[in-house]
Amino acid sequence: MALSYPTLPGDIDHLIADDHAVVERQFQHLEAGRGNRRVLVDQITTELSMHAFAEETVLYPIWKEIGMEEENHDATGEHQQIKDLLVTLGDTQPGEPAFEGALTELMAVVRHHVADEEGQELPEFRSKVGAERMASLGEDFLTAKRRGPTNPHPAAPNGGIKEKIAGALAAPVDLIRDRLSGADAEAATDASGLLNAEAQAIVDAHASLRPLPFETLTPKEARKQPGPDDAVKKVMADRGLEGPEPVGSVQDLSIPDGAGGTQTLRVYTPANPAVGRLPVIMWIHGGGWVLFDIDTYDASCRALSNKTGAIIVSPDYRRAPEAVFPASHDDVVTAWRWLVLNAAEMGGDPARMAIGGESVGGNMAAATSLQLAQADEPMPRAQVLVYPLTTGEQFGESMEDAADGRPLNRPLLSWMAMHAFMGKPDAATDPRIALLDWTAEQRAVMPPTLVITDERDVLRSQGQQFATDLEAAGVETTHRYFPGVMHEFFGASAVLAEAEQAQQDAAAHFRAAFDRPAAAAV
């Protein structure tokens, strides 16, 4: 079940519900008989162990302070029961009676625990503690998860300073145990069985690099972890494939940002450019406004430059939490306006310009188009939105059926929003974020749009809804859906057929717009 009241992404009850959604979806895979049964259970074990430790050291002590301990005594008892069952699952193998019996009981206990917690305990907790304290407790919750054990310890103290000490001692031991057993190399993969073989190889490669869970780290720590580009590079290396894809040239320029400083603009020219001025595409990278940079999305830009014959320009906008919303959006708009004035100097045609991006880059592409239309400025001839974020809300069925997806899961999405909107609780309702809240008139000014979505992606439903909304508003809209692949698949064309096809679709959309007479372009 879901929380019945509004929360902000960094609130402790919001974070708890995200964890619940991940485990519930993994239970569903197990019940459906799909995926890697051993890996799914190992992932559930890690998630529940860290989650239980964080609740017991952050949430439950406050329950005692506010008089909730006695009335919710069953919650702590269920945690103990869960830990005991996880030990049994760790000591047995799928198919063995003890394993299957413990798993069936674990599902029942966890689901009962979640129903009580989300339906009664968390609403009461918020009411008694106050909504304004939820965010600081959320930070404490993530810190506890980051420092907590990754395996169950039923004999450890339950709550208070003794459990914190026990957890601090157990955590490094668990990390060694996970490394020796290989569990840490499985933690970041997608064990659902819903990915095709090529996509599975990519997420497995990423997991083999042993990244820590982004959603429990600080932004600085998370940025040091291997990203989706590293996974693709590993698969390429394993297959003996050379890279990166050669282009005509790559150059970094320094241009103004939206705050009076500077930002880097990376400029790609195609390997075999046509004679004369080339069309220009501004391609905006993803990363939830917090992670990644223009290096991470280098492969997408190289591929699009060669496939479109256009100059690709990638802005290295400011990121949160150092620069929260709307800093990234301001930098992107500033970069577009600079390009309009300077495209000719770099060999581009200012009359043939387009825009696009991946994930939050797709969000900023559409938001930029709206801002330009409202300011009566030159518009992009076309836009391509690859698995775009179109609302700050947890929208649609993909928030449930892809809650456990990798590399983007529901907890990580909340973590990104928590940092991107820090100190600005109304940011998610701003038109630059809440694209699904646009009026028909706002939608109607969009240029011809291609929206690309994929199956194992929490953003799938909102991207598909935005495509539907644009089409209903009379915008020339194309939607391409790719089953069996995951968020961040677009740049993996060297090792993933669906990525190659998606890039071909994007290139065809751009080329068609560039070939139209200027008056008919928008």
CSV table of C-alpha atoms in Angstrom, one decimal, residues 33-242:
chain,number,residue,atom,x,y,z
A,33,GLY,CA,8.8,-17.5,-10.4
A,34,ARG,CA,11.0,-15.1,-12.5
A,35,GLY,CA,14.5,-13.8,-12.1
A,36,ASN,CA,17.4,-15.1,-10.0
A,37,ARG,CA,15.8,-16.4,-6.8
A,38,ARG,CA,19.0,-16.5,-4.8
A,39,VAL,CA,20.1,-13.0,-5.8
A,40,LEU,CA,16.6,-11.6,-5.2
A,41,VAL,CA,16.6,-13.0,-1.6
A,42,ASP,CA,20.1,-11.8,-1.0
A,43,GLN,CA,19.1,-8.3,-2.1
A,44,ILE,CA,16.0,-8.4,0.1
A,45,THR,CA,18.2,-9.5,3.0
A,46,THR,CA,20.5,-6.5,2.6
A,47,GLU,CA,17.7,-4.0,2.1
A,48,LEU,CA,15.7,-5.3,5.1
A,49,SER,CA,18.8,-5.5,7.3
A,50,MET,CA,19.8,-1.9,6.6
A,51,HIS,CA,16.2,-0.7,6.8
A,52,ALA,CA,15.5,-2.4,10.1
A,53,PHE,CA,18.7,-1.0,11.7
A,54,ALA,CA,17.8,2.6,10.5
A,55,GLU,CA,14.3,2.3,11.9
A,56,GLU,CA,15.4,0.8,15.2
A,57,THR,CA,18.1,3.5,15.8
A,58,VAL,CA,16.3,6.5,14.4
A,59,LEU,CA,12.5,5.9,14.4
A,60,TYR,CA,11.8,3.7,17.4
A,61,PRO,CA,13.6,5.7,20.0
A,62,ILE,CA,11.4,8.7,19.2
A,63,TRP,CA,8.3,6.4,19.4
A,64,LYS,CA,9.3,5.9,23.0
A,65,GLU,CA,9.7,9.7,23.6
A,66,ILE,CA,6.2,10.4,22.2
A,67,GLY,CA,4.4,7.5,23.8
A,68,MET,CA,4.0,5.2,20.7
A,69,GLU,CA,6.2,2.4,21.9
A,70,GLU,CA,3.6,0.3,23.8
A,71,GLU,CA,0.9,0.6,21.3
A,72,ASN,CA,3.2,-0.4,18.5
A,73,HIS,CA,5.1,-3.1,20.3
A,74,ASP,CA,4.3,-5.6,17.5
A,75,ALA,CA,6.6,-3.6,15.1
A,76,THR,CA,9.7,-4.3,17.1
A,77,GLY,CA,8.7,-8.0,17.5
A,78,GLU,CA,8.2,-8.3,13.8
A,79,HIS,CA,11.6,-6.9,13.1
A,80,GLN,CA,13.1,-9.7,15.3
A,81,GLN,CA,11.0,-12.2,13.4
A,82,ILE,CA,12.2,-10.9,10.1
A,83,LYS,CA,15.8,-11.1,11.1
A,84,ASP,CA,15.4,-14.7,12.2
A,85,LEU,CA,13.8,-15.6,8.9
A,86,LEU,CA,16.6,-13.8,7.0
A,87,VAL,CA,19.2,-15.9,8.8
A,88,THR,CA,17.4,-19.1,7.7
A,89,LEU,CA,17.2,-17.9,4.1
A,90,GLY,CA,20.9,-17.2,4.2
A,91,ASP,CA,21.8,-20.6,5.5
A,92,THR,CA,19.6,-22.5,3.0
A,93,GLN,CA,19.2,-22.6,-0.8
A,94,PRO,CA,16.2,-22.1,-3.1
A,95,GLY,CA,14.2,-25.2,-3.5
A,96,GLU,CA,15.0,-26.5,0.0
A,97,PRO,CA,11.9,-26.8,2.2
A,98,ALA,CA,13.4,-24.7,4.9
A,99,PHE,CA,14.2,-21.9,2.4
A,100,GLU,CA,10.8,-21.9,0.8
A,101,GLY,CA,9.0,-22.1,4.1
A,102,ALA,CA,11.0,-19.2,5.5
A,103,LEU,CA,10.4,-17.1,2.4
A,104,THR,CA,6.7,-17.6,2.5
A,105,GLU,CA,6.6,-16.6,6.1
A,106,LEU,CA,8.9,-13.6,5.5
A,107,MET,CA,6.5,-12.3,2.8
A,108,ALA,CA,3.6,-12.6,5.2
A,109,VAL,CA,5.4,-10.9,8.1
A,110,VAL,CA,6.8,-8.1,6.0
A,111,ARG,CA,3.5,-7.3,4.3
A,112,HIS,CA,1.7,-7.2,7.6
A,113,HIS,CA,4.4,-5.0,9.0
A,114,VAL,CA,4.2,-2.6,6.1
A,115,ALA,CA,0.4,-2.4,6.2
A,116,ASP,CA,0.5,-1.4,9.8
A,117,GLU,CA,3.4,1.0,9.4
A,118,GLU,CA,2.1,2.8,6.4
A,119,GLY,CA,-1.6,2.7,7.4
A,120,GLN,CA,-1.4,3.6,11.1
A,121,GLU,CA,2.1,4.1,12.6
A,122,LEU,CA,3.7,6.5,10.2
A,123,PRO,CA,0.6,8.8,10.0
A,124,GLU,CA,0.5,8.9,13.8
A,125,PHE,CA,4.2,9.5,14.0
A,126,ARG,CA,4.0,12.5,11.6
A,127,SER,CA,1.0,13.9,13.5
A,128,LYS,CA,2.8,13.7,16.8
A,129,VAL,CA,6.3,14.8,15.8
A,130,GLY,CA,5.3,17.4,13.2
A,131,ALA,CA,5.8,17.5,9.4
A,132,GLU,CA,8.7,20.0,9.8
A,133,ARG,CA,10.8,17.4,11.5
A,134,MET,CA,10.4,14.7,8.9
A,135,ALA,CA,13.2,15.9,6.7
A,136,SER,CA,15.9,16.0,9.4
A,137,LEU,CA,14.8,12.6,10.5
A,138,GLY,CA,15.1,11.5,6.9
A,139,GLU,CA,18.7,12.6,6.9
A,140,ASP,CA,19.3,10.6,10.1
A,141,PHE,CA,17.6,7.6,8.5
A,142,LEU,CA,19.8,7.6,5.5
A,143,THR,CA,22.9,8.1,7.6
A,144,ALA,CA,21.9,5.1,9.7
A,145,LYS,CA,21.4,2.9,6.6
A,146,ARG,CA,24.8,4.0,5.3
A,147,ARG,CA,26.5,3.0,8.6
A,148,GLY,CA,24.4,-0.1,9.4
A,149,PRO,CA,25.0,-3.8,8.9
A,150,THR,CA,24.0,-5.4,5.6
A,151,ASN,CA,23.2,-8.8,7.2
A,152,PRO,CA,20.7,-9.7,9.9
A,153,HIS,CA,22.0,-9.9,13.5
A,154,PRO,CA,19.1,-11.2,15.6
A,155,ALA,CA,21.1,-11.5,18.8
A,156,ALA,CA,22.2,-7.8,18.6
A,157,PRO,CA,20.7,-5.3,21.0
A,158,ASN,CA,17.4,-3.9,19.8
A,159,GLY,CA,17.4,-0.1,19.8
A,160,GLY,CA,19.3,2.6,21.5
A,161,ILE,CA,23.0,3.3,21.8
A,162,LYS,CA,23.9,-0.3,22.3
A,163,GLU,CA,22.4,-1.2,18.9
A,164,LYS,CA,24.3,1.7,17.2
A,165,ILE,CA,27.6,0.4,18.7
A,166,ALA,CA,26.8,-3.1,17.7
A,167,GLY,CA,25.8,-2.0,14.2
A,168,ALA,CA,29.1,0.0,13.8
A,169,LEU,CA,31.0,-3.1,14.8
A,170,ALA,CA,29.0,-5.4,12.5
A,171,ALA,CA,29.0,-3.2,9.4
A,172,PRO,CA,32.7,-3.6,8.4
A,173,VAL,CA,32.5,-7.3,9.2
A,174,ASP,CA,29.4,-7.6,6.9
A,175,LEU,CA,31.2,-5.7,4.1
A,176,ILE,CA,34.1,-8.2,4.3
A,177,ARG,CA,31.6,-11.1,4.3
A,178,ASP,CA,29.7,-9.6,1.4
A,179,ARG,CA,32.9,-9.2,-0.6
A,180,LEU,CA,34.1,-12.8,0.0
A,181,SER,CA,30.6,-14.2,-0.8
A,182,GLY,CA,30.1,-12.0,-3.8
A,183,ALA,CA,26.9,-10.5,-2.4
A,184,ASP,CA,28.2,-7.0,-2.9
A,185,ALA,CA,28.7,-7.7,-6.6
A,186,GLU,CA,25.0,-8.6,-6.8
A,187,ALA,CA,23.5,-5.8,-4.8
A,188,ALA,CA,23.3,-3.3,-7.7
A,189,THR,CA,22.0,-5.6,-10.4
A,190,ASP,CA,18.5,-6.2,-11.6
A,191,ALA,CA,17.5,-9.7,-10.6
A,192,SER,CA,13.9,-9.5,-11.9
A,193,GLY,CA,14.4,-11.5,-15.1
A,194,LEU,CA,12.6,-8.8,-17.0
A,195,LEU,CA,15.6,-7.4,-18.9
A,196,ASN,CA,16.8,-8.9,-22.2
A,197,ALA,CA,20.2,-10.5,-22.3
A,198,GLU,CA,22.1,-7.5,-23.6
A,199,ALA,CA,20.6,-5.2,-21.0
A,200,GLN,CA,21.2,-7.7,-18.2
A,201,ALA,CA,24.8,-7.8,-19.2
A,202,ILE,CA,25.1,-4.1,-18.7
A,203,VAL,CA,23.5,-4.0,-15.2
A,204,ASP,CA,25.5,-7.0,-14.2
A,205,ALA,CA,28.7,-5.3,-15.4
A,206,HIS,CA,27.8,-2.2,-13.3
A,207,ALA,CA,27.1,-4.4,-10.3
A,208,SER,CA,30.4,-6.2,-10.7
A,209,LEU,CA,32.1,-2.8,-10.2
A,210,ARG,CA,30.7,-3.0,-6.7
A,211,PRO,CA,29.0,0.5,-6.4
A,212,LEU,CA,27.6,1.4,-3.1
A,213,PRO,CA,23.9,2.3,-3.1
A,214,PHE,CA,23.8,5.9,-4.3
A,215,GLU,CA,20.6,6.5,-2.4
A,216,THR,CA,22.3,6.0,1.0
A,217,LEU,CA,25.4,8.2,0.2
A,218,THR,CA,26.1,11.9,0.3
A,219,PRO,CA,26.3,13.5,-3.1
A,220,LYS,CA,30.1,13.8,-2.9
A,221,GLU,CA,30.3,10.1,-2.1
A,222,ALA,CA,27.8,9.1,-4.7
A,223,ARG,CA,29.7,11.0,-7.5
A,224,LYS,CA,32.8,8.8,-6.8
A,225,GLN,CA,30.8,5.6,-7.6
A,226,PRO,CA,30.9,4.0,-11.0
A,227,GLY,CA,28.2,5.3,-13.3
A,228,PRO,CA,26.2,3.8,-16.2
A,229,ASP,CA,29.0,4.7,-18.7
A,230,ASP,CA,31.5,2.7,-16.7
A,231,ALA,CA,29.2,-0.4,-17.1
A,232,VAL,CA,29.0,0.0,-20.8
A,233,LYS,CA,32.8,0.5,-21.1
A,234,LYS,CA,33.3,-2.7,-19.1
A,235,VAL,CA,31.0,-4.7,-21.4
A,236,MET,CA,32.8,-3.3,-24.4
A,237,ALA,CA,36.2,-4.2,-22.9
A,238,ASP,CA,34.9,-7.7,-22.1
A,239,ARG,CA,33.9,-8.1,-25.7
A,240,GLY,CA,37.0,-6.6,-27.1
A,241,LEU,CA,35.2,-3.6,-28.6
A,242,GLU,CA,37.0,-0.3,-29.1
